[in-house]
Amino acid sequence: MLKKLTHTLLLWLLLSVAAPYAMAQTQELELAREYYNQGDYTKAEKMYEKLINEPRLFQVVYPDYLKILLAQRNYKEAEKLVKKTIKRNQDIPTYEVDLGKVYLAAGDKSAAEKQFDKLLEQMKPAEVIAVANAFVQNELFDYAEKAYLKGRTLAGNQLEYNRPLIALYTYRQKTESLIPEVLNLLQVDENELGYVQNMLQNSLREEAALDALEKELILRVQQNPDKLAYNELLIWLYIQRRDFYGALMQARAVDKRTRSGGTRVMELGTISLRNDDYQGAIEAFEYIVKEYPEGPYYLLARQKLIHAREAQVQNTFPVNKDNIRALIADYEALLTEVGRSAQTVEVLQHMAGLYAFYLDDKEKAIELLQEAINMPRANANLIAESKLTLGDIYLLKGEPWESTLLYSQVEKSHKDTPIGYDAKLRNARLNYYKGDFELAQAHLDILKLATSREIANDAMDLSLLITDNTGLDSSTAAMEEYAAIELLVFQNKMEEAVTALDALLKKYPGHSLTDEIYFQKANIYERMGKFKAAVDNLQKIVDNPQYDILSDDALYRMAYIYEENLKDKEKAQQLYNDLLVKHKGSIYVAEARKRFRKLRGDVVN
């Protein structure tokens, strides 16, 4: 018992003596760090030189002491410190990296490379991650890569350290190494498709890199026809490049091989239609109708096929009324085949739009929409959309009070939904047409925060148009007249609108609306099939640096007209190139680049 008490007393005495000593060391360490942080390396070095010999503090003192020695260019002492540390810790290979770092700092690149190569040569499998991390922490990325590749050799597995290498290649933008690495991962595990897409999206930004990925993917698809992940990645790549037709071709090829019901083709058709690739959408829906007449997508594909043809006709100027009548006949044939029911409400809505906006048969359009709205068990969203179309037709008839009544009904019934926001946007436009800009802005301020990006962008554009052309002018007369002309355009009174726009240019010379007027005239002339007149008005915007806001819009539209309507491929190519060079941040860049490459003769799917 006495012996035990004596031992306890001795331990207490030792701790009583050691505690103040340890506290003093801690205070010295804090002071050394303060000197270090203040850049007073001389004082810090003296204190660290003393503290480094304390085993308890070694791990926290060593990194800062080494940095100070290198900052002071005291390379001999730094080398001595690291070698001493290596000798004491032979089982920790990362200190070997520090020795090479000292040689690099001293300007002895040869000695550093020799040191790093020696470390890699002697590296054991269990040390790979630690060594590679040490190289990464010291921004010696080439050696980090070598460490992983050496580790792969040691493991005898060509996919070992695959993810760290992918992360390293992504960070360094080494696309030539990244591409085979991610594709090799996909080769063994197709479930990694999402991860591979994320890494590629973070890394591939240049056209050359995208070209390289496409080339390698096409090769692997040919070599591994059963690896559907390669096809899916190629589809994803085409969508990133806005090459929707190329994506559709891949989806169709996969579906023919797997007979999977056409789901992916249907998705690609919808994406193509949403992005104005009408021909691609038409081919997609035609495929579904032909290949799966008994499938779950047949009716929807039949409807969307006519929708795609409708969009193509509506955007081929001047619009051919015979083609409009043919579309109505197609819709009638569909209704005869499947019947008039809740499933065909959208068909009635589209037919009404064609009758009202292209054949000027507003009463027939109203009749069809009333039928759609009163259809038993119809989808509430489709009924709401039919009401919005009916509101538009009353605006065509010059009965805006009926329009706003219908828009407001949908706003109320579909509050805080995309359809409700669409209704509010139409009410905002209606107020804009009437010249009530304050009420229009009240609607638009809410819509700028809408969850639908398309509606938010449209609201922002209209809001800026009003603000830019009324804010600095005590009179809103010019803006009111321009808004009234936009209503004429909506009502398809094109000749009347052009005359009014010309009068506006003469009445308000040099007004801030001038670029908008030229752009609107170009839009009208294009719809009328007067393409040369359209280009002339767009050229006025491009030539005047004051019209910078619409410059890229005008340049892209000019190029498109030269390509599609005037059939001057050389001029179109030149204009697409001008846009790519002068407006690198434009929303038209991806499409302009695709069209430019096609005109240049590149192989574009």
Coordinates of C-alpha atoms in Angstrom, one line a residue:
M1 CA 0.0 0.0 0.0
L2 CA 2.8 2.4 0.9
K3 CA 4.6 1.5 -2.4
K4 CA 1.5 2.4 -4.4
L5 CA 1.1 5.8 -2.6
T6 CA 4.8 6.6 -3.2
H7 CA 4.4 5.9 -7.0
T8 CA 1.3 8.1 -7.2
L9 CA 3.0 10.9 -5.4
L10 CA 6.0 10.7 -7.7
L11 CA 3.7 10.9 -10.8
W12 CA 1.9 13.9 -9.4
L13 CA 5.2 15.7 -8.7
L14 CA 6.4 15.0 -12.3
L15 CA 3.2 16.3 -13.8
S16 CA 3.3 19.4 -11.6
V17 CA 6.8 20.1 -13.0
A18 CA 5.9 19.2 -16.7
A19 CA 2.6 21.1 -17.0
P20 CA 4.1 24.6 -16.8
Y21 CA 6.9 23.5 -19.2
A22 CA 4.3 22.2 -21.7
M23 CA 2.3 25.4 -21.4
A24 CA 5.4 27.5 -22.0
Q25 CA 6.2 25.5 -25.2
T26 CA 2.6 26.0 -26.4
Q27 CA 2.9 29.7 -25.9
E28 CA 6.2 29.7 -27.8
L29 CA 4.6 27.8 -30.6
E30 CA 1.8 30.4 -30.8
L31 CA 4.3 33.2 -30.8
A32 CA 6.4 31.5 -33.6
R33 CA 3.3 31.1 -35.7
E34 CA 2.4 34.8 -35.2
Y35 CA 5.9 35.8 -36.4
Y36 CA 5.4 33.4 -39.3
N37 CA 2.0 34.8 -40.3
Q38 CA 3.4 38.4 -40.1
G39 CA 6.2 37.5 -42.4
D40 CA 8.9 37.9 -39.8
Y41 CA 10.7 34.7 -40.8
T42 CA 14.0 35.5 -39.0
K43 CA 12.4 35.5 -35.5
A44 CA 10.1 32.6 -36.4
E45 CA 13.0 30.5 -37.6
K46 CA 14.9 30.9 -34.3
M47 CA 11.9 29.8 -32.3
Y48 CA 11.0 26.9 -34.6
E49 CA 14.7 25.8 -34.6
K50 CA 14.3 25.2 -30.9
L51 CA 10.8 23.8 -30.9
I52 CA 11.6 21.2 -33.7
N53 CA 13.5 19.1 -31.2
E54 CA 10.5 18.6 -29.0
P55 CA 9.0 15.2 -30.1
R56 CA 5.6 16.2 -28.8
L57 CA 5.5 19.2 -31.1
F58 CA 7.3 17.8 -34.2
Q59 CA 4.2 17.1 -36.3
V60 CA 2.9 20.7 -36.0
V61 CA 6.3 22.4 -36.1
Y62 CA 7.8 20.6 -39.1
P63 CA 5.6 21.9 -42.0
D64 CA 5.9 25.5 -40.9
Y65 CA 9.6 25.3 -40.1
L66 CA 10.3 23.8 -43.6
K67 CA 8.3 26.6 -45.3
I68 CA 10.3 29.2 -43.3
L69 CA 13.7 27.7 -44.2
L70 CA 12.7 27.6 -47.9
A71 CA 11.4 31.2 -47.7
Q72 CA 14.7 32.3 -46.1
R73 CA 16.5 30.3 -48.9
N74 CA 18.3 28.4 -46.2
Y75 CA 18.4 25.3 -48.4
K76 CA 21.2 23.5 -46.6
E77 CA 19.4 23.6 -43.3
A78 CA 16.1 22.6 -45.1
E79 CA 17.9 19.6 -46.7
K80 CA 19.4 18.7 -43.3
L81 CA 16.0 18.9 -41.6
V82 CA 14.2 16.7 -44.2
K83 CA 17.0 14.1 -44.3
K84 CA 17.0 13.9 -40.5
T85 CA 13.2 13.5 -40.6
I86 CA 13.4 10.7 -43.3
K87 CA 15.9 8.8 -41.2
R88 CA 13.6 8.9 -38.1
N89 CA 10.5 8.1 -40.1
Q90 CA 11.6 5.5 -42.8
D91 CA 8.1 4.1 -42.9
I92 CA 6.6 7.4 -44.1
P93 CA 7.5 8.0 -47.8
T94 CA 5.9 11.4 -48.1
Y95 CA 8.9 13.0 -46.5
E96 CA 10.9 11.9 -49.6
V97 CA 8.7 14.3 -51.6
D98 CA 9.7 17.1 -49.3
L99 CA 13.4 16.4 -50.1
G100 CA 12.7 16.7 -53.8
K101 CA 10.8 19.9 -53.1
V102 CA 13.9 21.3 -51.3
Y103 CA 16.0 20.5 -54.3
L104 CA 13.5 22.3 -56.6
A105 CA 13.4 25.4 -54.4
A106 CA 17.2 25.4 -54.5
G107 CA 17.1 25.3 -58.4
D108 CA 18.6 21.8 -58.6
K109 CA 15.9 20.3 -60.9
S110 CA 18.1 17.3 -61.8
A111 CA 18.5 16.3 -58.2
A112 CA 14.7 16.8 -57.6
E113 CA 13.8 14.6 -60.5
K114 CA 16.3 12.0 -59.4
Q115 CA 14.8 12.1 -55.9
F116 CA 11.2 11.7 -57.2
D117 CA 12.1 9.0 -59.6
K118 CA 13.8 7.1 -56.9
L119 CA 10.8 7.4 -54.6
L120 CA 8.5 6.1 -57.4
E121 CA 10.9 3.2 -58.1
Q122 CA 10.9 2.2 -54.4
M123 CA 7.2 2.8 -53.7
K124 CA 5.2 -0.1 -52.4
P125 CA 1.5 -0.8 -53.3
A126 CA 0.3 0.3 -49.8
E127 CA 2.1 3.7 -50.2
V128 CA 0.6 4.8 -53.6
I129 CA -2.2 6.9 -52.3
A130 CA -0.1 8.7 -49.7
V131 CA 2.7 9.4 -52.2
A132 CA 0.3 10.6 -54.9
N133 CA -1.5 12.9 -52.4
A134 CA 1.9 14.4 -51.3
F135 CA 2.7 15.2 -54.9
V136 CA -0.8 16.8 -55.4
Q137 CA -0.4 18.9 -52.2
N138 CA 2.8 20.2 -53.6
E139 CA 1.3 20.8 -57.0
L140 CA 3.6 18.3 -58.6
F141 CA 0.7 16.9 -60.7
D142 CA 2.9 15.1 -63.3
Y143 CA 4.5 13.0 -60.5
A144 CA 1.1 12.4 -58.9
E145 CA -0.1 10.9 -62.2
K146 CA 3.1 8.8 -62.4
A147 CA 2.5 7.6 -58.9
Y148 CA -1.0 6.4 -59.7
L149 CA 0.1 4.8 -63.0
K150 CA 3.0 3.0 -61.2
G151 CA 0.5 1.8 -58.6
R152 CA -1.7 0.5 -61.4
T153 CA 1.3 -1.5 -62.7
L154 CA 2.1 -2.8 -59.2
A155 CA -1.6 -3.9 -58.8
G156 CA -1.7 -5.6 -62.2
N157 CA -5.1 -3.9 -62.8
Q158 CA -5.5 -1.4 -65.6
L159 CA -8.5 0.2 -63.8
E160 CA -6.8 0.6 -60.4
Y161 CA -6.8 4.2 -59.2
N162 CA -9.2 5.1 -62.0
R163 CA -11.2 7.6 -60.0
P164 CA -8.2 9.6 -58.6
L165 CA -6.8 9.7 -62.1
I166 CA -10.1 11.0 -63.5
A167 CA -10.3 13.6 -60.8
L168 CA -6.7 14.6 -61.6
Y169 CA -7.2 14.8 -65.3
T170 CA -10.4 16.8 -64.9
Y171 CA -8.7 19.3 -62.6
R172 CA -5.8 19.7 -65.0
Q173 CA -8.0 19.8 -68.1
K174 CA -6.0 16.9 -69.6
T175 CA -8.7 15.8 -71.9
E176 CA -6.5 13.6 -74.1
S177 CA -5.9 11.4 -71.0
L178 CA -9.3 11.9 -69.4
I179 CA -11.3 10.6 -72.4
P180 CA -9.9 7.0 -72.5
E181 CA -9.8 6.9 -68.7
V182 CA -13.6 7.6 -68.3
L183 CA -14.4 5.3 -71.2
N184 CA -12.4 2.5 -69.7
L185 CA -14.4 2.9 -66.5
L186 CA -17.7 2.7 -68.6
Q187 CA -16.3 -0.4 -70.3
V188 CA -16.4 -2.4 -67.0
D189 CA -19.3 -0.7 -65.3
E190 CA -22.1 0.9 -67.3
N191 CA -23.8 2.1 -64.1
E192 CA -21.1 4.7 -63.9
L193 CA -22.6 6.7 -66.8
G194 CA -23.9 9.5 -64.6
Y195 CA -20.5 10.0 -63.0
V196 CA -18.7 9.9 -66.3
Q197 CA -21.1 12.5 -67.8
N198 CA -20.5 14.8 -64.8
M199 CA -16.7 14.6 -65.1
L200 CA -16.8 15.2 -68.8
Q201 CA -19.2 18.2 -68.4
N202 CA -16.8 19.7 -65.9
S203 CA -13.8 19.3 -68.2
L204 CA -14.7 19.4 -71.9
R205 CA -15.2 23.0 -73.1
E206 CA -13.2 23.3 -76.3
E207 CA -14.5 22.1 -79.6
A208 CA -11.3 20.1 -80.2
A209 CA -11.9 18.1 -77.0
L210 CA -15.5 17.5 -77.9
D211 CA -14.4 16.3 -81.4
A212 CA -11.9 13.9 -79.8
L213 CA -14.6 12.4 -77.5
E214 CA -17.0 12.0 -80.4
K215 CA -14.4 10.3 -82.5
E216 CA -13.4 7.9 -79.7
L217 CA -17.0 7.2 -78.8
I218 CA -18.0 6.3 -82.4
L219 CA -15.0 3.9 -82.5
R220 CA -16.0 2.2 -79.2
V221 CA -19.7 2.0 -80.3
Q222 CA -18.5 0.1 -83.4
Q223 CA -16.2 -2.1 -81.4
N224 CA -18.6 -2.8 -78.5
P225 CA -22.1 -2.9 -80.0
D226 CA -23.5 -4.5 -76.8
K227 CA -22.2 -1.7 -74.5
L228 CA -25.3 0.6 -74.5
A229 CA -23.7 3.0 -72.2
Y230 CA -21.4 4.1 -75.0
N231 CA -24.4 4.8 -77.1
E232 CA -26.1 6.8 -74.3
L233 CA -22.9 8.8 -73.8
L234 CA -22.8 9.6 -77.5
I235 CA -26.4 10.7 -77.4
W236 CA -25.6 12.9 -74.4
L237 CA -22.6 14.4 -76.2
Y238 CA -24.8 15.2 -79.3
I239 CA -27.4 16.9 -77.0
Q240 CA -24.6 19.0 -75.4
R241 CA -23.5 20.1 -78.8
R242 CA -27.2 20.8 -79.8
D243 CA -26.8 18.2 -82.5
F244 CA -30.3 16.8 -81.9
Y245 CA -30.5 14.9 -85.2
G246 CA -27.2 13.1 -84.4
A247 CA -28.6 12.2 -81.0
L248 CA -31.8 10.9 -82.6
M249 CA -29.9 8.7 -85.1
Q250 CA -28.1 7.0 -82.2
A251 CA -31.3 6.6 -80.2
R252 CA -33.1 5.0 -83.2
A253 CA -30.1 2.7 -83.8
V254 CA -30.2 1.5 -80.2
D255 CA -33.9 1.0 -80.3
K256 CA -33.8 -1.1 -83.4
R257 CA -31.2 -3.3 -81.8
T258 CA -33.0 -3.6 -78.4
R259 CA -36.6 -3.2 -79.4
S260 CA -37.1 -1.3 -76.1
G261 CA -40.5 0.3 -77.0
G262 CA -39.2 3.6 -78.4
T263 CA -39.0 5.5 -75.1
R264 CA -35.6 7.1 -75.9
V265 CA -36.6 8.0 -79.5
M266 CA -39.8 9.6 -78.1
E267 CA -37.7 11.6 -75.7
L268 CA -35.3 12.7 -78.4
G269 CA -38.2 13.7 -80.7
T270 CA -39.6 15.9 -77.9
I271 CA -36.2 17.5 -77.3
S272 CA -35.8 18.1 -81.0
L273 CA -39.2 19.7 -81.3
R274 CA -38.5 21.9 -78.2
N275 CA -35.3 23.1 -79.8
D276 CA -36.8 23.8 -83.3
D277 CA -35.3 20.8 -85.0
Y278 CA -38.5 20.1 -86.8
Q279 CA -37.3 17.5 -89.3
G280 CA -35.6 15.5 -86.5
A281 CA -38.8 15.6 -84.5
I282 CA -40.8 14.5 -87.5
E283 CA -38.5 11.5 -88.1
A284 CA -38.6 10.5 -84.5
F285 CA -42.4 10.5 -84.2
E286 CA -42.7 8.8 -87.7
Y287 CA -40.5 6.0 -86.4
I288 CA -42.7 5.4 -83.3
V289 CA -45.9 5.4 -85.4
K290 CA -44.4 2.9 -87.8
E291 CA -42.5 0.6 -85.5
Y292 CA -44.9 0.5 -82.5
P293 CA -48.5 0.9 -83.8
E294 CA -49.7 -1.1 -80.7
G295 CA -47.3 0.6 -78.3
P296 CA -48.2 3.0 -75.4
Y297 CA -46.7 6.0 -77.3
Y298 CA -48.7 5.5 -80.5
L299 CA -51.4 8.1 -79.9
L300 CA -49.0 10.6 -78.4
A301 CA -46.6 10.1 -81.3
R302 CA -49.4 10.6 -83.9
Q303 CA -50.3 13.9 -82.2
K304 CA -46.7 15.1 -81.8
L305 CA -45.9 14.2 -85.4
I306 CA -48.6 16.6 -86.7
H307 CA -47.4 19.2 -84.1
A308 CA -43.9 18.9 -85.5
R309 CA -45.2 19.3 -89.1
E310 CA -47.3 22.2 -87.9
A311 CA -44.3 24.0 -86.3
Q312 CA -42.3 23.4 -89.5
V313 CA -45.0 24.9 -91.7
Q314 CA -45.4 27.9 -89.3
N315 CA -41.7 28.6 -89.4
T316 CA -41.3 28.2 -93.2
F317 CA -41.9 31.7 -94.5
P318 CA -44.1 32.8 -96.1
V319 CA -46.6 30.3 -94.6
N320 CA -48.4 28.3 -97.2
K321 CA -52.1 28.2 -96.5
D322 CA -52.4 24.9 -98.5
N323 CA -50.0 23.3 -96.0
I324 CA -52.2 24.7 -93.2
R325 CA -55.3 23.1 -94.7
A326 CA -53.3 19.8 -95.0
L327 CA -52.4 19.9 -91.3
I328 CA -56.0 20.4 -90.4
A329 CA -56.9 17.4 -92.6
D330 CA -54.3 15.4 -90.7
Y331 CA -55.8 16.4 -87.4
E332 CA -59.3 15.5 -88.7
A333 CA -58.1 12.1 -89.8
L334 CA -56.6 11.5 -86.3
L335 CA -59.9 12.4 -84.7
T336 CA -61.7 10.1 -87.0
E337 CA -59.3 7.3 -86.1
V338 CA -59.3 7.7 -82.3
G339 CA -62.4 9.7 -81.6
R340 CA -63.1 13.0 -79.9
S341 CA -62.3 12.5 -76.2
A342 CA -60.3 13.8 -73.3
Q343 CA -57.2 12.3 -74.9
T344 CA -57.6 14.5 -78.0
V345 CA -58.3 17.9 -76.4
E346 CA -54.8 19.1 -77.5
V347 CA -55.7 18.2 -81.1
L348 CA -58.8 20.5 -80.9
Q349 CA -56.6 23.3 -79.4
H350 CA -54.1 23.0 -82.3
M351 CA -56.7 23.0 -85.0
A352 CA -58.3 26.1 -83.5
G353 CA -55.0 27.9 -83.6
L354 CA -54.5 27.0 -87.3
Y355 CA -58.1 28.2 -88.2
A356 CA -57.7 31.5 -86.3
F357 CA -54.2 32.6 -87.0
Y358 CA -53.7 31.3 -90.6
L359 CA -57.1 30.9 -92.2
D360 CA -58.8 33.8 -90.4
D361 CA -61.7 31.6 -89.4
K362 CA -62.1 32.8 -85.8
E363 CA -65.6 31.5 -85.3
K364 CA -64.6 27.9 -86.2
A365 CA -61.6 28.3 -83.8
I366 CA -63.9 29.5 -81.0
E367 CA -66.2 26.5 -81.6
L368 CA -63.4 24.0 -81.4
L369 CA -62.0 25.6 -78.2
Q370 CA -65.4 25.6 -76.5
E371 CA -65.7 21.9 -77.3
A372 CA -62.2 21.3 -75.8
I373 CA -63.0 23.3 -72.6
N374 CA -66.3 21.5 -72.1
M375 CA -64.8 18.0 -72.8
P376 CA -65.7 15.6 -69.9
R377 CA -62.8 14.3 -67.8
A378 CA -60.3 16.4 -69.7
N379 CA -57.0 17.2 -68.1
A380 CA -57.2 20.5 -66.2
N381 CA -54.0 21.8 -67.7
L382 CA -55.2 21.2 -71.2
I383 CA -58.5 23.0 -70.5
A384 CA -56.5 25.9 -69.1
E385 CA -54.3 26.0 -72.2
S386 CA -57.4 26.0 -74.4
K387 CA -58.7 29.0 -72.4
L388 CA -55.4 30.8 -73.0
T389 CA -55.7 30.1 -76.8
L390 CA -59.3 31.3 -76.7
G391 CA -58.1 34.5 -75.0
D392 CA -55.6 35.0 -77.8
I393 CA -58.3 34.6 -80.4
Y394 CA -60.5 37.2 -78.7
L395 CA -57.5 39.5 -78.9
L396 CA -57.3 38.7 -82.6
K397 CA -60.9 39.8 -82.9
G398 CA -60.2 43.0 -81.1
E399 CA -62.1 42.0 -77.9
P400 CA -59.3 42.4 -75.2
W401 CA -61.8 42.5 -72.3
E402 CA -62.8 38.9 -73.1
S403 CA -59.1 38.0 -73.4
T404 CA -58.2 39.3 -70.0
L405 CA -61.2 37.6 -68.4
L406 CA -60.0 34.2 -69.7
Y407 CA -56.3 34.9 -68.8
S408 CA -57.3 35.9 -65.3
Q409 CA -59.4 32.7 -64.8
V410 CA -56.4 30.6 -65.6
E411 CA -54.2 32.8 -63.4
K412 CA -56.5 32.1 -60.5
S413 CA -57.2 28.4 -61.2
H414 CA -53.5 27.6 -61.8
K415 CA -51.7 29.9 -59.3
D416 CA -48.0 29.4 -58.9
T417 CA -47.8 26.9 -61.8
P418 CA -46.1 27.3 -65.2
I419 CA -49.6 27.6 -66.9
G420 CA -50.6 30.3 -64.3
Y421 CA -47.4 32.2 -65.0
D422 CA -48.1 31.9 -68.7
A423 CA -51.5 33.4 -68.2
K424 CA -50.0 36.3 -66.1
L425 CA -47.5 36.9 -68.9
R426 CA -50.3 37.2 -71.5
N427 CA -52.1 39.6 -69.2
A428 CA -48.9 41.6 -68.9
R429 CA -48.6 41.7 -72.7
L430 CA -52.2 42.8 -73.1
N431 CA -51.6 45.7 -70.7
Y432 CA -48.4 46.5 -72.7
Y433 CA -50.4 46.5 -76.0
K434 CA -52.8 49.0 -74.4
G435 CA -50.0 51.2 -73.2
D436 CA -50.6 50.6 -69.5
F437 CA -46.9 50.0 -68.8
E438 CA -47.2 50.4 -65.0
L439 CA -49.7 47.6 -64.7
A440 CA -47.7 45.5 -67.2
Q441 CA -44.5 46.0 -65.1
A442 CA -46.4 44.9 -61.9
H443 CA -47.1 41.6 -63.6
L444 CA -43.6 41.3 -65.0
D445 CA -41.9 42.0 -61.7
I446 CA -43.6 38.9 -60.3
L447 CA -42.9 36.8 -63.4
K448 CA -39.1 37.6 -63.3
L449 CA -39.0 35.2 -60.3
A450 CA -41.0 32.5 -62.0
T451 CA -39.7 28.9 -61.7
S452 CA -40.0 28.5 -65.5
R453 CA -36.8 29.9 -67.1
E454 CA -38.5 30.5 -70.4
I455 CA -41.3 32.6 -68.9
A456 CA -38.9 34.5 -66.6
N457 CA -36.7 35.3 -69.6
D458 CA -39.7 36.5 -71.6
A459 CA -40.8 38.7 -68.7
M460 CA -37.3 40.1 -68.3
D461 CA -37.1 40.9 -72.0
L462 CA -40.5 42.8 -72.1
S463 CA -39.7 44.5 -68.8
L464 CA -36.3 45.8 -70.2
L465 CA -38.0 46.9 -73.4
I466 CA -40.4 49.1 -71.4
T467 CA -37.8 50.3 -68.9
D468 CA -35.2 51.1 -71.6
N469 CA -37.6 53.1 -73.7
T470 CA -39.6 55.0 -71.1
G471 CA -37.3 55.6 -68.1
L472 CA -35.3 58.6 -69.5
D473 CA -38.1 60.1 -71.6
S474 CA -40.8 62.2 -69.9
S475 CA -43.1 61.1 -72.6
T476 CA -44.1 57.5 -73.3
A477 CA -45.8 58.4 -76.6
A478 CA -43.3 56.6 -78.8
M479 CA -43.4 53.4 -76.6
E480 CA -47.2 53.5 -76.6
E481 CA -47.3 53.7 -80.4
Y482 CA -44.7 50.9 -80.7
A483 CA -46.7 48.6 -78.4
A484 CA -49.8 49.2 -80.5
I485 CA -47.9 48.2 -83.6
E486 CA -46.8 45.0 -81.8
L487 CA -50.5 44.2 -81.4
L488 CA -51.0 44.7 -85.1
V489 CA -48.3 42.1 -85.7
F490 CA -50.0 39.7 -83.2
Q491 CA -53.2 40.2 -85.2
N492 CA -51.3 39.4 -88.5
K493 CA -51.9 42.9 -89.9
M494 CA -48.4 42.9 -91.4
E495 CA -48.7 45.6 -94.1
E496 CA -50.4 48.0 -91.7
A497 CA -47.7 47.3 -89.1
V498 CA -44.8 48.0 -91.6
T499 CA -46.4 51.3 -92.6
A500 CA -46.8 52.3 -88.9
L501 CA -43.2 51.3 -88.1
D502 CA -41.9 53.5 -91.0
A503 CA -44.0 56.4 -89.7
L504 CA -42.6 55.9 -86.2
L505 CA -39.0 56.1 -87.6
K506 CA -39.8 59.4 -89.2
K507 CA -41.7 60.8 -86.2
Y508 CA -39.0 59.9 -83.6
P509 CA -35.6 60.0 -85.4
G510 CA -32.8 58.7 -83.2
H511 CA -35.1 57.3 -80.5
S512 CA -33.9 54.4 -78.3
L513 CA -36.6 52.3 -80.0
T514 CA -34.9 52.5 -83.4
D515 CA -33.1 49.1 -83.2
E516 CA -36.3 47.4 -82.0
I517 CA -38.2 49.0 -85.0
Y518 CA -35.6 47.7 -87.5
F519 CA -35.7 44.2 -85.9
Q520 CA -39.5 44.1 -85.9
K521 CA -39.5 45.2 -89.6
A522 CA -37.0 42.4 -90.4
N523 CA -39.2 39.9 -88.5
I524 CA -42.3 41.0 -90.5
Y525 CA -40.5 41.0 -93.8
E526 CA -39.2 37.5 -93.1
R527 CA -42.7 36.2 -92.3
M528 CA -43.9 37.8 -95.5
G529 CA -41.2 36.1 -97.5
K530 CA -39.4 39.3 -98.4
F531 CA -36.0 38.0 -97.3
K532 CA -33.8 40.7 -98.9
A533 CA -35.8 43.5 -97.2
A534 CA -35.5 41.5 -93.9
V535 CA -31.7 41.3 -94.3
D536 CA -31.4 45.0 -95.2
N537 CA -33.1 46.0 -91.9
L538 CA -31.0 43.5 -89.9
Q539 CA -27.8 45.0 -91.5
K540 CA -28.7 48.4 -90.1
I541 CA -28.6 47.0 -86.6
V542 CA -25.3 45.1 -87.2
D543 CA -23.6 48.2 -88.7
N544 CA -24.5 50.6 -85.9
P545 CA -22.5 50.1 -82.6
Q546 CA -25.3 51.9 -80.7
Y547 CA -27.5 48.9 -81.3
D548 CA -25.2 46.5 -79.5
I549 CA -28.0 44.8 -77.5
L550 CA -29.6 43.3 -80.6
S551 CA -26.4 42.9 -82.6
D552 CA -26.0 39.2 -82.0
D553 CA -29.7 38.5 -82.6
A554 CA -29.5 40.4 -85.9
L555 CA -26.3 38.7 -87.0
Y556 CA -27.6 35.2 -86.3
R557 CA -30.9 35.9 -88.1
M558 CA -29.1 37.3 -91.1
A559 CA -26.9 34.2 -91.3
Y560 CA -29.9 32.0 -91.0
I561 CA -31.8 33.8 -93.8
Y562 CA -28.8 33.6 -96.1
E563 CA -28.5 29.9 -95.4
E564 CA -32.1 28.8 -95.4
N565 CA -33.9 31.2 -97.7
L566 CA -31.5 33.1 -99.9
K567 CA -29.3 29.9 -100.3
D568 CA -26.1 31.9 -100.1
K569 CA -24.0 29.4 -98.2
E570 CA -20.7 31.4 -98.4
K571 CA -22.3 34.5 -97.0
A572 CA -24.1 32.5 -94.3
Q573 CA -20.8 30.9 -93.3
Q574 CA -19.1 34.3 -93.1
L575 CA -21.8 35.7 -90.9
Y576 CA -21.9 32.7 -88.5
N577 CA -18.1 33.1 -88.1
D578 CA -18.6 36.8 -87.4
L579 CA -21.0 35.9 -84.6
L580 CA -18.6 33.4 -83.1
V581 CA -15.7 35.9 -83.1
K582 CA -17.6 39.0 -82.1
H583 CA -20.2 37.6 -79.7
K584 CA -18.6 34.7 -77.8
G585 CA -21.1 34.9 -74.9
S586 CA -24.2 34.9 -77.2
I587 CA -26.9 32.4 -76.7
Y588 CA -26.6 31.6 -80.4
V589 CA -23.0 30.4 -80.2
A590 CA -23.7 26.7 -80.0
E591 CA -26.2 26.7 -82.9
A592 CA -24.0 29.1 -85.0
R593 CA -21.0 26.8 -84.5
K594 CA -22.9 23.8 -85.6
R595 CA -24.2 25.5 -88.7
F596 CA -20.8 27.0 -89.5
R597 CA -19.1 23.6 -89.2
K598 CA -21.8 22.0 -91.5
L599 CA -21.3 24.8 -94.1
R600 CA -17.5 24.4 -93.9
G601 CA -17.9 20.8 -94.8
D602 CA -17.0 19.2 -91.4
V603 CA -18.5 15.8 -90.8
V604 CA -21.5 16.7 -88.6
N605 CA -24.0 13.9 -87.7

